Amino acid sequence: QKEVEQDPGPLSVPEGAIVSLNCTYSNSAFQYFMWYRQYSRKGPELLMYTYSSGNKEDGRFTAQVDKSSKYISLFIRDSQPSDSATYLCAMSLSGTYKYIFGTGTRLKVLA
Amino acid sequence: DSGVTQTPKHLITATGQRVTLRCSPRSGDLSVYWYQQSLDQGLQFLIQYYNGEERAKGNILERFSAQQFPDLHSELNLSSLELGDSALYFCASNKGGDPYGYTFGSGTRLTVV
């Protein structure tokens, strides 16, 4: 079993839809949680980060962490075709900068 | 442009050969990280350097080695290459004191034939 599990998709949604992307993890000691967006032939780009549990909002993006369920989510409101990319979750232990990544979910937003 | 520069962008080489991938971190960043991304394994942490010193090691093969130079650029050396080493290799950087993410370069696509 992988430490971080992520549905690979692809996930296809119409423009304007609310998108929900999720990851589950097995190591309860993870403290830092991040979401990256990766366009084709590009490096991952940091979208959101949270420490421990709770929600964080940034524009159309909301990140949620539920440590009791070992489950993190990224919500995208009013999705746009430009949001079409692979979304990677990542997490790390306190005191380390080694991130464990999910394998990514491919999202397609249809115009 | 993320500010992290990786060269070359593409590399095609034969099995058994040795290659060197280069990374220049973002200005002001002291820490460099190397990751391997393959279709089936996703992004895998290889190694971290901070201000010239090795800080953390992941599942890096013995055939692979890295170093960070005094000007903070880093090189990843891959030797005795095998077909399975074909992947995207990413370098990332941060200041080293911020636990919240780092900035990735655009990667080097290595194809071993």
mmCIF file with all atom_site columns, C-alpha atoms in Angstrom:
data_model
loop_
_atom_site.group_PDB
_atom_site.id
_atom_site.type_symbol
_atom_site.label_atom_id
_atom_site.label_alt_id
_atom_site.label_comp_id
_atom_site.label_asym_id
_atom_site.label_entity_id
_atom_site.label_seq_id
_atom_site.pdbx_PDB_ins_code
_atom_site.Cartn_x
_atom_site.Cartn_y
_atom_site.Cartn_z
_atom_site.occupancy
_atom_site.B_iso_or_equiv
_atom_site.pdbx_formal_charge
_atom_site.auth_seq_id
_atom_site.auth_comp_id
_atom_site.auth_asym_id
_atom_site.auth_atom_id
_atom_site.pdbx_PDB_model_num
ATOM 1   C CA . GLN A 1 1   ? 0.000   0.000  0.000   1.00 0.00 ? 1   GLN A CA 1
ATOM 2   C CA . LYS A 1 2   ? 1.315   3.412  -0.951  1.00 0.00 ? 2   LYS A CA 1
ATOM 3   C CA . GLU A 1 3   ? 1.675   6.063  1.752   1.00 0.00 ? 3   GLU A CA 1
ATOM 4   C CA . VAL A 1 4   ? -0.413  8.478  -0.303  1.00 0.00 ? 4   VAL A CA 1
ATOM 5   C CA . GLU A 1 5   ? -3.238  7.379  -2.567  1.00 0.00 ? 5   GLU A CA 1
ATOM 6   C CA . GLN A 1 6   ? -4.797  9.523  -5.262  1.00 0.00 ? 6   GLN A CA 1
ATOM 7   C CA . ASP A 1 7   ? -7.338  8.620  -7.942  1.00 0.00 ? 7   ASP A CA 1
ATOM 8   C CA . PRO A 1 8   ? -5.551  9.049  -11.291 1.00 0.00 ? 8   PRO A CA 1
ATOM 9   C CA . GLY A 1 9   ? -8.652  10.106 -13.197 1.00 0.00 ? 9   GLY A CA 1
ATOM 10  C CA . PRO A 1 10  ? -9.079  11.499 -15.742 1.00 0.00 ? 10  PRO A CA 1
ATOM 11  C CA . LEU A 1 11  ? -11.834 13.610 -14.268 1.00 0.00 ? 11  LEU A CA 1
ATOM 12  C CA . SER A 1 12  ? -13.857 15.496 -16.892 1.00 0.00 ? 12  SER A CA 1
ATOM 13  C CA . VAL A 1 13  ? -16.185 18.325 -15.839 1.00 0.00 ? 13  VAL A CA 1
ATOM 14  C CA . PRO A 1 14  ? -18.006 21.121 -17.685 1.00 0.00 ? 14  PRO A CA 1
ATOM 15  C CA . GLU A 1 15  ? -16.800 24.691 -17.359 1.00 0.00 ? 15  GLU A CA 1
ATOM 16  C CA . GLY A 1 16  ? -18.168 26.355 -14.230 1.00 0.00 ? 16  GLY A CA 1
ATOM 17  C CA . ALA A 1 17  ? -18.478 23.124 -12.231 1.00 0.00 ? 17  ALA A CA 1
ATOM 18  C CA . ILE A 1 18  ? -17.161 22.631 -8.711  1.00 0.00 ? 18  ILE A CA 1
ATOM 19  C CA . VAL A 1 19  ? -14.309 20.142 -8.726  1.00 0.00 ? 19  VAL A CA 1
ATOM 20  C CA . SER A 1 20  ? -13.356 17.974 -5.784  1.00 0.00 ? 20  SER A CA 1
ATOM 21  C CA . LEU A 1 21  ? -9.941  16.313 -5.727  1.00 0.00 ? 21  LEU A CA 1
ATOM 22  C CA . ASN A 1 22  ? -8.916  13.999 -2.919  1.00 0.00 ? 22  ASN A CA 1
ATOM 23  C CA . CYS A 1 23  ? -6.043  12.108 -1.379  1.00 0.00 ? 23  CYS A CA 1
ATOM 24  C CA . THR A 1 24  ? -5.883  9.586  1.411   1.00 0.00 ? 24  THR A CA 1
ATOM 25  C CA . TYR A 1 25  ? -2.784  8.768  3.396   1.00 0.00 ? 25  TYR A CA 1
ATOM 26  C CA . SER A 1 26  ? -1.639  6.181  5.875   1.00 0.00 ? 26  SER A CA 1
ATOM 27  C CA . ASN A 1 27  ? 0.950   7.968  8.028   1.00 0.00 ? 27  ASN A CA 1
ATOM 28  C CA . SER A 1 28  ? -0.825  9.821  10.833  1.00 0.00 ? 28  SER A CA 1
ATOM 29  C CA . ALA A 1 29  ? 2.387   11.743 11.584  1.00 0.00 ? 29  ALA A CA 1
ATOM 30  C CA . PHE A 1 30  ? 2.137   13.876 8.427   1.00 0.00 ? 30  PHE A CA 1
ATOM 31  C CA . GLN A 1 31  ? 1.804   17.540 9.432   1.00 0.00 ? 31  GLN A CA 1
ATOM 32  C CA . TYR A 1 32  ? 2.215   19.591 6.245   1.00 0.00 ? 32  TYR A CA 1
ATOM 33  C CA . PHE A 1 33  ? -0.139  19.180 3.307   1.00 0.00 ? 33  PHE A CA 1
ATOM 34  C CA . MET A 1 34  ? 0.211   20.708 -0.124  1.00 0.00 ? 34  MET A CA 1
ATOM 35  C CA . TRP A 1 35  ? -1.456  20.737 -3.507  1.00 0.00 ? 35  TRP A CA 1
ATOM 36  C CA . TYR A 1 36  ? 0.518   21.202 -6.705  1.00 0.00 ? 36  TYR A CA 1
ATOM 37  C CA . ARG A 1 37  ? -0.725  21.752 -10.246 1.00 0.00 ? 37  ARG A CA 1
ATOM 38  C CA . GLN A 1 38  ? 1.265   20.362 -13.153 1.00 0.00 ? 38  GLN A CA 1
ATOM 39  C CA . TYR A 1 39  ? 0.629   21.307 -16.746 1.00 0.00 ? 39  TYR A CA 1
ATOM 40  C CA . SER A 1 40  ? 1.855   19.010 -19.492 1.00 0.00 ? 40  SER A CA 1
ATOM 41  C CA . ARG A 1 41  ? 5.629   19.222 -20.016 1.00 0.00 ? 41  ARG A CA 1
ATOM 42  C CA . LYS A 1 42  ? 6.023   21.593 -17.037 1.00 0.00 ? 42  LYS A CA 1
ATOM 43  C CA . GLY A 1 43  ? 7.197   21.295 -13.472 1.00 0.00 ? 43  GLY A CA 1
ATOM 44  C CA . PRO A 1 44  ? 4.694   21.150 -10.576 1.00 0.00 ? 44  PRO A CA 1
ATOM 45  C CA . GLU A 1 45  ? 3.507   24.531 -9.297  1.00 0.00 ? 45  GLU A CA 1
ATOM 46  C CA . LEU A 1 46  ? 2.518   25.037 -5.664  1.00 0.00 ? 46  LEU A CA 1
ATOM 47  C CA . LEU A 1 47  ? -1.177  25.930 -5.310  1.00 0.00 ? 47  LEU A CA 1
ATOM 48  C CA . MET A 1 48  ? -2.074  25.568 -1.671  1.00 0.00 ? 48  MET A CA 1
ATOM 49  C CA . TYR A 1 49  ? -0.542  24.462 1.599   1.00 0.00 ? 49  TYR A CA 1
ATOM 50  C CA . THR A 1 50  ? -1.945  23.800 5.050   1.00 0.00 ? 50  THR A CA 1
ATOM 51  C CA . TYR A 1 51  ? -0.497  22.850 8.381   1.00 0.00 ? 51  TYR A CA 1
ATOM 52  C CA . SER A 1 52  ? -2.248  20.156 10.397  1.00 0.00 ? 52  SER A CA 1
ATOM 53  C CA . SER A 1 53  ? -6.049  20.143 10.196  1.00 0.00 ? 53  SER A CA 1
ATOM 54  C CA . GLY A 1 54  ? -8.515  22.705 8.930   1.00 0.00 ? 54  GLY A CA 1
ATOM 55  C CA . ASN A 1 55  ? -9.467  24.643 5.841   1.00 0.00 ? 55  ASN A CA 1
ATOM 56  C CA . LYS A 1 56  ? -7.672  27.239 3.771   1.00 0.00 ? 56  LYS A CA 1
ATOM 57  C CA . GLU A 1 57  ? -9.154  29.320 0.994   1.00 0.00 ? 57  GLU A CA 1
ATOM 58  C CA . ASP A 1 58  ? -7.401  31.201 -1.799  1.00 0.00 ? 58  ASP A CA 1
ATOM 59  C CA . GLY A 1 59  ? -9.576  32.638 -4.521  1.00 0.00 ? 59  GLY A CA 1
ATOM 60  C CA . ARG A 1 60  ? -11.379 29.793 -6.284  1.00 0.00 ? 60  ARG A CA 1
ATOM 61  C CA . PHE A 1 61  ? -9.380  27.153 -4.400  1.00 0.00 ? 61  PHE A CA 1
ATOM 62  C CA . THR A 1 62  ? -10.134 25.636 -0.998  1.00 0.00 ? 62  THR A CA 1
ATOM 63  C CA . ALA A 1 63  ? -7.942  23.043 0.709   1.00 0.00 ? 63  ALA A CA 1
ATOM 64  C CA . GLN A 1 64  ? -9.283  20.861 3.522   1.00 0.00 ? 64  GLN A CA 1
ATOM 65  C CA . VAL A 1 65  ? -7.427  18.503 5.828   1.00 0.00 ? 65  VAL A CA 1
ATOM 66  C CA . ASP A 1 66  ? -9.200  15.899 7.955   1.00 0.00 ? 66  ASP A CA 1
ATOM 67  C CA . LYS A 1 67  ? -6.498  14.255 10.013  1.00 0.00 ? 67  LYS A CA 1
ATOM 68  C CA . SER A 1 68  ? -8.925  11.991 11.854  1.00 0.00 ? 68  SER A CA 1
ATOM 69  C CA . SER A 1 69  ? -9.866  10.401 8.531   1.00 0.00 ? 69  SER A CA 1
ATOM 70  C CA . LYS A 1 70  ? -6.391  10.831 6.951   1.00 0.00 ? 70  LYS A CA 1
ATOM 71  C CA . TYR A 1 71  ? -8.043  12.573 4.032   1.00 0.00 ? 71  TYR A CA 1
ATOM 72  C CA . ILE A 1 72  ? -7.277  15.816 2.236   1.00 0.00 ? 72  ILE A CA 1
ATOM 73  C CA . SER A 1 73  ? -9.271  17.610 -0.421  1.00 0.00 ? 73  SER A CA 1
ATOM 74  C CA . LEU A 1 74  ? -8.888  20.415 -2.910  1.00 0.00 ? 74  LEU A CA 1
ATOM 75  C CA . PHE A 1 75  ? -12.018 22.155 -4.180  1.00 0.00 ? 75  PHE A CA 1
ATOM 76  C CA . ILE A 1 76  ? -12.003 24.307 -7.295  1.00 0.00 ? 76  ILE A CA 1
ATOM 77  C CA . ARG A 1 77  ? -14.991 26.601 -7.763  1.00 0.00 ? 77  ARG A CA 1
ATOM 78  C CA . ASP A 1 78  ? -16.132 27.970 -11.121 1.00 0.00 ? 78  ASP A CA 1
ATOM 79  C CA . SER A 1 79  ? -13.687 25.700 -12.938 1.00 0.00 ? 79  SER A CA 1
ATOM 80  C CA . GLN A 1 80  ? -12.136 27.022 -16.156 1.00 0.00 ? 80  GLN A CA 1
ATOM 81  C CA . PRO A 1 81  ? -10.583 25.248 -19.158 1.00 0.00 ? 81  PRO A CA 1
ATOM 82  C CA . SER A 1 82  ? -7.264  26.710 -17.983 1.00 0.00 ? 82  SER A CA 1
ATOM 83  C CA . ASP A 1 83  ? -7.586  24.566 -14.835 1.00 0.00 ? 83  ASP A CA 1
ATOM 84  C CA . SER A 1 84  ? -7.090  21.459 -16.995 1.00 0.00 ? 84  SER A CA 1
ATOM 85  C CA . ALA A 1 85  ? -3.935  19.907 -15.587 1.00 0.00 ? 85  ALA A CA 1
ATOM 86  C CA . THR A 1 86  ? -2.721  17.162 -13.279 1.00 0.00 ? 86  THR A CA 1
ATOM 87  C CA . TYR A 1 87  ? -3.194  17.905 -9.584  1.00 0.00 ? 87  TYR A CA 1
ATOM 88  C CA . LEU A 1 88  ? -0.748  16.378 -7.132  1.00 0.00 ? 88  LEU A CA 1
ATOM 89  C CA . CYS A 1 89  ? -1.161  16.197 -3.399  1.00 0.00 ? 89  CYS A CA 1
ATOM 90  C CA . ALA A 1 90  ? 1.950   16.130 -1.231  1.00 0.00 ? 90  ALA A CA 1
ATOM 91  C CA . MET A 1 91  ? 2.630   15.814 2.448   1.00 0.00 ? 91  MET A CA 1
ATOM 92  C CA . SER A 1 92  ? 5.517   15.754 4.863   1.00 0.00 ? 92  SER A CA 1
ATOM 93  C CA . LEU A 1 93  ? 6.483   15.129 8.442   1.00 0.00 ? 93  LEU A CA 1
ATOM 94  C CA . SER A 1 94  ? 7.397   17.935 10.802  1.00 0.00 ? 94  SER A CA 1
ATOM 95  C CA . GLY A 1 95  ? 11.086  18.805 10.583  1.00 0.00 ? 95  GLY A CA 1
ATOM 96  C CA . THR A 1 96  ? 11.637  17.333 7.138   1.00 0.00 ? 96  THR A CA 1
ATOM 97  C CA . TYR A 1 97  ? 11.430  18.807 3.653   1.00 0.00 ? 97  TYR A CA 1
ATOM 98  C CA . LYS A 1 98  ? 11.062  15.430 1.963   1.00 0.00 ? 98  LYS A CA 1
ATOM 99  C CA . TYR A 1 99  ? 7.602   15.410 0.433   1.00 0.00 ? 99  TYR A CA 1
ATOM 100 C CA . ILE A 1 100 ? 5.592   12.306 -0.342  1.00 0.00 ? 100 ILE A CA 1
ATOM 101 C CA . PHE A 1 101 ? 3.525   12.881 -3.464  1.00 0.00 ? 101 PHE A CA 1
ATOM 102 C CA . GLY A 1 102 ? 0.380   11.256 -4.717  1.00 0.00 ? 102 GLY A CA 1
ATOM 103 C CA . THR A 1 103 ? 0.506   10.049 -8.307  1.00 0.00 ? 103 THR A CA 1
ATOM 104 C CA . GLY A 1 104 ? -1.784  12.870 -9.420  1.00 0.00 ? 104 GLY A CA 1
ATOM 105 C CA . THR A 1 105 ? -5.312  13.286 -10.770 1.00 0.00 ? 105 THR A CA 1
ATOM 106 C CA . ARG A 1 106 ? -5.758  14.451 -14.367 1.00 0.00 ? 106 ARG A CA 1
ATOM 107 C CA . LEU A 1 107 ? -8.497  17.070 -14.630 1.00 0.00 ? 107 LEU A CA 1
ATOM 108 C CA . LYS A 1 108 ? -10.147 18.163 -17.867 1.00 0.00 ? 108 LYS A CA 1
ATOM 109 C CA . VAL A 1 109 ? -12.474 21.144 -17.806 1.00 0.00 ? 109 VAL A CA 1
ATOM 110 C CA . LEU A 1 110 ? -14.571 21.203 -20.957 1.00 0.00 ? 110 LEU A CA 1
ATOM 111 C CA . ALA A 1 111 ? -15.555 24.548 -22.509 1.00 0.00 ? 111 ALA A CA 1
ATOM 112 C CA . ASP B 2 1   ? 9.556   30.996 -15.513 1.00 0.00 ? 1   ASP B CA 1
ATOM 113 C CA . SER B 2 2   ? 9.785   29.601 -11.966 1.00 0.00 ? 2   SER B CA 1
ATOM 114 C CA . GLY B 2 3   ? 13.345  30.837 -11.417 1.00 0.00 ? 3   GLY B CA 1
ATOM 115 C CA . VAL B 2 4   ? 14.709  27.279 -11.109 1.00 0.00 ? 4   VAL B CA 1
ATOM 116 C CA . THR B 2 5   ? 16.733  26.445 -14.222 1.00 0.00 ? 5   THR B CA 1
ATOM 117 C CA . GLN B 2 6   ? 17.374  22.912 -15.379 1.00 0.00 ? 6   GLN B CA 1
ATOM 118 C CA . THR B 2 7   ? 19.534  21.829 -18.267 1.00 0.00 ? 7   THR B CA 1
ATOM 119 C CA . PRO B 2 8   ? 19.339  20.069 -20.590 1.00 0.00 ? 8   PRO B CA 1
ATOM 120 C CA . LYS B 2 9   ? 15.593  19.882 -21.245 1.00 0.00 ? 9   LYS B CA 1
ATOM 121 C CA . HIS B 2 10  ? 15.879  16.624 -23.136 1.00 0.00 ? 10  HIS B CA 1
ATOM 122 C CA . LEU B 2 11  ? 18.509  13.912 -23.122 1.00 0.00 ? 11  LEU B CA 1
ATOM 123 C CA . ILE B 2 12  ? 18.632  10.710 -25.135 1.00 0.00 ? 12  ILE B CA 1
ATOM 124 C CA . THR B 2 13  ? 21.383  8.255  -24.326 1.00 0.00 ? 13  THR B CA 1
ATOM 125 C CA . ALA B 2 14  ? 22.206  4.569  -24.565 1.00 0.00 ? 14  ALA B CA 1
ATOM 126 C CA . THR B 2 15  ? 22.144  1.966  -21.835 1.00 0.00 ? 15  THR B CA 1
ATOM 127 C CA . GLY B 2 16  ? 25.338  1.797  -19.839 1.00 0.00 ? 16  GLY B CA 1
ATOM 128 C CA . GLN B 2 17  ? 26.171  5.453  -20.366 1.00 0.00 ? 17  GLN B CA 1
ATOM 129 C CA . ARG B 2 18  ? 26.577  8.246  -17.808 1.00 0.00 ? 18  ARG B CA 1
ATOM 130 C CA . VAL B 2 19  ? 24.835  11.623 -17.856 1.00 0.00 ? 19  VAL B CA 1
ATOM 131 C CA . THR B 2 20  ? 24.877  14.778 -15.746 1.00 0.00 ? 20  THR B CA 1
ATOM 132 C CA . LEU B 2 21  ? 21.802  16.896 -15.112 1.00 0.00 ? 21  LEU B CA 1
ATOM 133 C CA . ARG B 2 22  ? 22.263  20.453 -13.939 1.00 0.00 ? 22  ARG B CA 1
ATOM 134 C CA . CYS B 2 23  ? 20.100  22.681 -11.752 1.00 0.00 ? 23  CYS B CA 1
ATOM 135 C CA . SER B 2 24  ? 20.412  26.330 -10.773 1.00 0.00 ? 24  SER B CA 1
ATOM 136 C CA . PRO B 2 25  ? 18.154  27.210 -7.826  1.00 0.00 ? 25  PRO B CA 1
ATOM 137 C CA . ARG B 2 26  ? 16.048  30.336 -7.481  1.00 0.00 ? 26  ARG B CA 1
ATOM 138 C CA . SER B 2 27  ? 18.005  33.373 -6.346  1.00 0.00 ? 27  SER B CA 1
ATOM 139 C CA . GLY B 2 28  ? 18.302  33.327 -2.550  1.00 0.00 ? 28  GLY B CA 1
ATOM 140 C CA . ASP B 2 29  ? 17.364  29.665 -2.155  1.00 0.00 ? 29  ASP B CA 1
ATOM 141 C CA . LEU B 2 30  ? 19.895  27.530 -0.315  1.00 0.00 ? 30  LEU B CA 1
ATOM 142 C CA . SER B 2 31  ? 18.236  24.140 -0.570  1.00 0.00 ? 31  SER B CA 1
ATOM 143 C CA . VAL B 2 32  ? 18.016  21.973 -3.671  1.00 0.00 ? 32  VAL B CA 1
ATOM 144 C CA . TYR B 2 33  ? 15.914  18.846 -4.055  1.00 0.00 ? 33  TYR B CA 1
ATOM 145 C CA . TRP B 2 34  ? 15.962  16.221 -6.791  1.00 0.00 ? 34  TRP B CA 1
ATOM 146 C CA . TYR B 2 35  ? 12.904  14.194 -7.758  1.00 0.00 ? 35  TYR B CA 1
ATOM 147 C CA . GLN B 2 36  ? 12.286  11.494 -10.340 1.00 0.00 ? 36  GLN B CA 1
ATOM 148 C CA . GLN B 2 37  ? 8.883   11.335 -12.022 1.00 0.00 ? 37  GLN B CA 1
ATOM 149 C CA . SER B 2 38  ? 7.823   8.227  -13.887 1.00 0.00 ? 38  SER B CA 1
ATOM 150 C CA . LEU B 2 39  ? 4.371   7.254  -15.136 1.00 0.00 ? 39  LEU B CA 1
ATOM 151 C CA . ASP B 2 40  ? 3.877   4.393  -12.712 1.00 0.00 ? 40  ASP B CA 1
ATOM 152 C CA . GLN B 2 41  ? 5.669   5.741  -9.605  1.00 0.00 ? 41  GLN B CA 1
ATOM 153 C CA . GLY B 2 42  ? 4.814   9.414  -9.666  1.00 0.00 ? 42  GLY B CA 1
ATOM 154 C CA . LEU B 2 43  ? 7.201   11.907 -8.078  1.00 0.00 ? 43  LEU B CA 1
ATOM 155 C CA . GLN B 2 44  ? 9.850   10.172 -5.997  1.00 0.00 ? 44  GLN B CA 1
ATOM 156 C CA . PHE B 2 45  ? 12.240  12.068 -3.733  1.00 0.00 ? 45  PHE B CA 1
ATOM 157 C CA . LEU B 2 46  ? 15.888  11.363 -4.493  1.00 0.00 ? 46  LEU B CA 1
ATOM 158 C CA . ILE B 2 47  ? 18.066  13.692 -2.458  1.00 0.00 ? 47  ILE B CA 1
ATOM 159 C CA . GLN B 2 48  ? 18.277  17.108 -0.757  1.00 0.00 ? 48  GLN B CA 1
ATOM 160 C CA . TYR B 2 49  ? 21.223  19.479 -0.400  1.00 0.00 ? 49  TYR B CA 1
ATOM 161 C CA . TYR B 2 50  ? 21.377  22.538 1.808   1.00 0.00 ? 50  TYR B CA 1
ATOM 162 C CA . ASN B 2 51  ? 24.136  25.084 1.302   1.00 0.00 ? 51  ASN B CA 1
ATOM 163 C CA . GLY B 2 52  ? 26.483  22.469 -0.121  1.00 0.00 ? 52  GLY B CA 1
ATOM 164 C CA . GLU B 2 53  ? 25.780  19.664 2.314   1.00 0.00 ? 53  GLU B CA 1
ATOM 165 C CA . GLU B 2 54  ? 23.636  16.584 1.872   1.00 0.00 ? 54  GLU B CA 1
ATOM 166 C CA . ARG B 2 55  ? 20.600  16.831 4.178   1.00 0.00 ? 55  ARG B CA 1
ATOM 167 C CA . ALA B 2 56  ? 18.284  13.976 3.261   1.00 0.00 ? 56  ALA B CA 1
ATOM 168 C CA . LYS B 2 57  ? 18.313  10.953 1.034   1.00 0.00 ? 57  LYS B CA 1
ATOM 169 C CA . GLY B 2 58  ? 15.393  9.099  -0.489  1.00 0.00 ? 58  GLY B CA 1
ATOM 170 C CA . ASN B 2 59  ? 15.318  5.987  -2.611  1.00 0.00 ? 59  ASN B CA 1
ATOM 171 C CA . ILE B 2 60  ? 18.288  7.070  -4.682  1.00 0.00 ? 60  ILE B CA 1
ATOM 172 C CA . LEU B 2 61  ? 20.105  4.269  -6.455  1.00 0.00 ? 61  LEU B CA 1
ATOM 173 C CA . GLU B 2 62  ? 23.818  3.726  -5.808  1.00 0.00 ? 62  GLU B CA 1
ATOM 174 C CA . ARG B 2 63  ? 24.385  4.412  -9.519  1.00 0.00 ? 63  ARG B CA 1
ATOM 175 C CA . PHE B 2 64  ? 23.087  7.941  -8.933  1.00 0.00 ? 64  PHE B CA 1
ATOM 176 C CA . SER B 2 65  ? 24.956  10.680 -7.120  1.00 0.00 ? 65  SER B CA 1
ATOM 177 C CA . ALA B 2 66  ? 24.551  14.389 -6.634  1.00 0.00 ? 66  ALA B CA 1
ATOM 178 C CA . GLN B 2 67  ? 26.386  17.396 -5.299  1.00 0.00 ? 67  GLN B CA 1
ATOM 179 C CA . GLN B 2 68  ? 25.800  21.070 -4.637  1.00 0.00 ? 68  GLN B CA 1
ATOM 180 C CA . PHE B 2 69  ? 28.559  23.489 -5.486  1.00 0.00 ? 69  PHE B CA 1
ATOM 181 C CA . PRO B 2 70  ? 29.648  26.690 -3.654  1.00 0.00 ? 70  PRO B CA 1
ATOM 182 C CA . ASP B 2 71  ? 27.612  28.813 -6.104  1.00 0.00 ? 71  ASP B CA 1
ATOM 183 C CA . LEU B 2 72  ? 24.617  26.642 -5.011  1.00 0.00 ? 72  LEU B CA 1
ATOM 184 C CA . HIS B 2 73  ? 23.988  25.028 -8.358  1.00 0.00 ? 73  HIS B CA 1
ATOM 185 C CA . SER B 2 74  ? 23.550  21.280 -8.208  1.00 0.00 ? 74  SER B CA 1
ATOM 186 C CA . GLU B 2 75  ? 24.309  18.348 -10.466 1.00 0.00 ? 75  GLU B CA 1
ATOM 187 C CA . LEU B 2 76  ? 22.727  14.911 -10.534 1.00 0.00 ? 76  LEU B CA 1
ATOM 188 C CA . ASN B 2 77  ? 24.930  12.226 -12.023 1.00 0.00 ? 77  ASN B CA 1
ATOM 189 C CA . LEU B 2 78  ? 23.355  9.058  -13.368 1.00 0.00 ? 78  LEU B CA 1
ATOM 190 C CA . SER B 2 79  ? 25.645  6.222  -14.399 1.00 0.00 ? 79  SER B CA 1
ATOM 191 C CA . SER B 2 80  ? 25.369  2.721  -15.860 1.00 0.00 ? 80  SER B CA 1
ATOM 192 C CA . LEU B 2 81  ? 22.029  3.794  -17.215 1.00 0.00 ? 81  LEU B CA 1
ATOM 193 C CA . GLU B 2 82  ? 19.248  1.279  -17.678 1.00 0.00 ? 82  GLU B CA 1
ATOM 194 C CA . LEU B 2 83  ? 16.032  1.468  -19.687 1.00 0.00 ? 83  LEU B CA 1
ATOM 195 C CA . GLY B 2 84  ? 14.100  1.848  -16.431 1.00 0.00 ? 84  GLY B CA 1
ATOM 196 C CA . ASP B 2 85  ? 15.920  5.088  -15.639 1.00 0.00 ? 85  ASP B CA 1
ATOM 197 C CA . SER B 2 86  ? 13.963  6.808  -18.390 1.00 0.00 ? 86  SER B CA 1
ATOM 198 C CA . ALA B 2 87  ? 11.918  9.462  -16.590 1.00 0.00 ? 87  ALA B CA 1
ATOM 199 C CA . LEU B 2 88  ? 11.492  13.143 -15.915 1.00 0.00 ? 88  LEU B CA 1
ATOM 200 C CA . TYR B 2 89  ? 14.003  14.459 -13.397 1.00 0.00 ? 89  TYR B CA 1
ATOM 201 C CA . PHE B 2 90  ? 12.980  17.571 -11.514 1.00 0.00 ? 90  PHE B CA 1
ATOM 202 C CA . CYS B 2 91  ? 14.984  19.897 -9.405  1.00 0.00 ? 91  CYS B CA 1
ATOM 203 C CA . ALA B 2 92  ? 13.288  22.111 -6.820  1.00 0.00 ? 92  ALA B CA 1
ATOM 204 C CA . SER B 2 93  ? 14.561  24.748 -4.446  1.00 0.00 ? 93  SER B CA 1
ATOM 205 C CA . ASN B 2 94  ? 13.594  26.755 -1.371  1.00 0.00 ? 94  ASN B CA 1
ATOM 206 C CA . LYS B 2 95  ? 15.287  28.791 1.301   1.00 0.00 ? 95  LYS B CA 1
ATOM 207 C CA . GLY B 2 96  ? 15.490  25.746 3.555   1.00 0.00 ? 96  GLY B CA 1
ATOM 208 C CA . GLY B 2 97  ? 13.686  27.308 6.479   1.00 0.00 ? 97  GLY B CA 1
ATOM 209 C CA . ASP B 2 98  ? 10.195  27.358 5.003   1.00 0.00 ? 98  ASP B CA 1
ATOM 210 C CA . PRO B 2 99  ? 8.329   24.051 5.354   1.00 0.00 ? 99  PRO B CA 1
ATOM 211 C CA . TYR B 2 100 ? 5.607   25.119 2.978   1.00 0.00 ? 100 TYR B CA 1
ATOM 212 C CA . GLY B 2 101 ? 6.545   23.884 -0.415  1.00 0.00 ? 101 GLY B CA 1
ATOM 213 C CA . TYR B 2 102 ? 9.275   24.513 -2.888  1.00 0.00 ? 102 TYR B CA 1
ATOM 214 C CA . THR B 2 103 ? 9.616   25.758 -6.442  1.00 0.00 ? 103 THR B CA 1
ATOM 215 C CA . PHE B 2 104 ? 10.190  23.244 -9.205  1.00 0.00 ? 104 PHE B CA 1
ATOM 216 C CA . GLY B 2 105 ? 12.092  23.658 -12.428 1.00 0.00 ? 105 GLY B CA 1
ATOM 217 C CA . SER B 2 106 ? 10.725  22.467 -15.762 1.00 0.00 ? 106 SER B CA 1
ATOM 218 C CA . GLY B 2 107 ? 12.587  19.185 -15.596 1.00 0.00 ? 107 GLY B CA 1
ATOM 219 C CA . THR B 2 108 ? 14.945  17.145 -17.733 1.00 0.00 ? 108 THR B CA 1
ATOM 220 C CA . ARG B 2 109 ? 13.366  14.385 -19.775 1.00 0.00 ? 109 ARG B CA 1
ATOM 221 C CA . LEU B 2 110 ? 15.798  11.463 -19.914 1.00 0.00 ? 110 LEU B CA 1
ATOM 222 C CA . THR B 2 111 ? 15.280  8.714  -22.451 1.00 0.00 ? 111 THR B CA 1
ATOM 223 C CA . VAL B 2 112 ? 17.539  5.669  -22.275 1.00 0.00 ? 112 VAL B CA 1
ATOM 224 C CA . VAL B 2 113 ? 17.536  3.565  -25.440 1.00 0.00 ? 113 VAL B CA 1
#
